[in-house]
GROMACS .gro file of C-alpha atoms in nm:
model
   68
    1UNK     CA    1  10.238  11.647   7.449
    2UNK     CA    2  10.350  11.454   7.750
    3UNK     CA    3  10.297  11.498   8.117
    4UNK     CA    4  10.641  11.496   8.276
    5UNK     CA    5  10.733  11.482   8.656
    6UNK     CA    6  11.080  11.613   8.714
    7UNK     CA    7  11.218  11.524   9.054
    8UNK     CA    8  11.557  11.661   9.158
    9UNK     CA    9  11.685  11.846   9.469
   10UNK     CA   10  11.898  12.098   9.273
   11UNK     CA   11  11.678  12.391   9.158
   12UNK     CA   12  11.901  12.475   8.847
   13UNK     CA   13  11.853  12.133   8.696
   14UNK     CA   14  11.481  12.126   8.752
   15UNK     CA   15  11.446  12.462   8.610
   16UNK     CA   16  11.660  12.381   8.303
   17UNK     CA   17  11.461  12.060   8.220
   18UNK     CA   18  11.143  12.252   8.283
   19UNK     CA   19  11.247  12.537   8.038
   20UNK     CA   20  11.323  12.288   7.754
   21UNK     CA   21  11.038  12.070   7.812
   22UNK     CA   22  10.791  12.352   7.819
   23UNK     CA   23  10.951  12.490   7.502
   24UNK     CA   24  10.862  12.162   7.335
   25UNK     CA   25  10.496  12.191   7.439
   26UNK     CA   26  10.506  11.942   7.728
   27UNK     CA   27  10.341  11.986   8.084
   28UNK     CA   28  10.602  11.961   8.357
   29UNK     CA   29  10.550  11.910   8.732
   30UNK     CA   30  10.862  12.004   8.935
   31UNK     CA   31  10.926  11.859   9.309
   32UNK     CA   32  11.241  11.863   9.504
   33UNK     CA   33  11.239  11.546   9.697
   34UNK     CA   34  11.129  11.164   9.668
   35UNK     CA   35  10.828  11.195   9.910
   36UNK     CA   36  10.686  11.470   9.702
   37UNK     CA   37  10.734  11.268   9.389
   38UNK     CA   38  10.557  10.970   9.528
   39UNK     CA   39  10.264  11.201   9.640
   40UNK     CA   40  10.249  11.376   9.301
   41UNK     CA   41  10.230  11.013   9.137
   42UNK     CA   42   9.939  10.918   9.352
   43UNK     CA   43   9.760  11.229   9.257
   44UNK     CA   44   9.837  11.257   8.871
   45UNK     CA   45   9.935  11.056   8.592
   46UNK     CA   46  10.262  11.103   8.422
   47UNK     CA   47  10.393  10.978   8.095
   48UNK     CA   48  10.759  11.038   8.200
   49UNK     CA   49  10.924  11.060   8.541
   50UNK     CA   50  11.269  11.190   8.562
   51UNK     CA   51  11.436  11.111   8.900
   52UNK     CA   52  11.759  11.225   9.060
   53UNK     CA   53  11.928  10.927   9.237
   54UNK     CA   54  12.081  11.123   9.540
   55UNK     CA   55  11.782  11.312   9.702
   56UNK     CA   56  11.668  11.394  10.063
   57UNK     CA   57  11.409  11.192  10.227
   58UNK     CA   58  11.388  10.921   9.950
   59UNK     CA   59  11.642  10.840   9.683
   60UNK     CA   60  11.557  10.784   9.329
   61UNK     CA   61  11.562  10.400   9.341
   62UNK     CA   62  11.330  10.403   9.635
   63UNK     CA   63  11.089  10.642   9.453
   64UNK     CA   64  11.097  10.423   9.141
   65UNK     CA   65  11.010  10.121   9.358
   66UNK     CA   66  10.717  10.290   9.530
   67UNK     CA   67  10.550  10.440   9.215
   68UNK     CA   68  10.578  10.114   9.028
   0.00000   0.00000   0.00000
């Protein structure tokens, strides 16, 4: 079982990933912008981070640099 952070500004995509990951038994945290993703990574440990590139506030590349 993995802890997954899913960050996408489109609710439908977030929910789809959530549905399939939960079905497979994984824990999933959903956020809708890059700033929230960075904050979640500061507060929790994730095995997998799925980032959309084009998001409000911080894009996926900026988030990846920040959480590394």
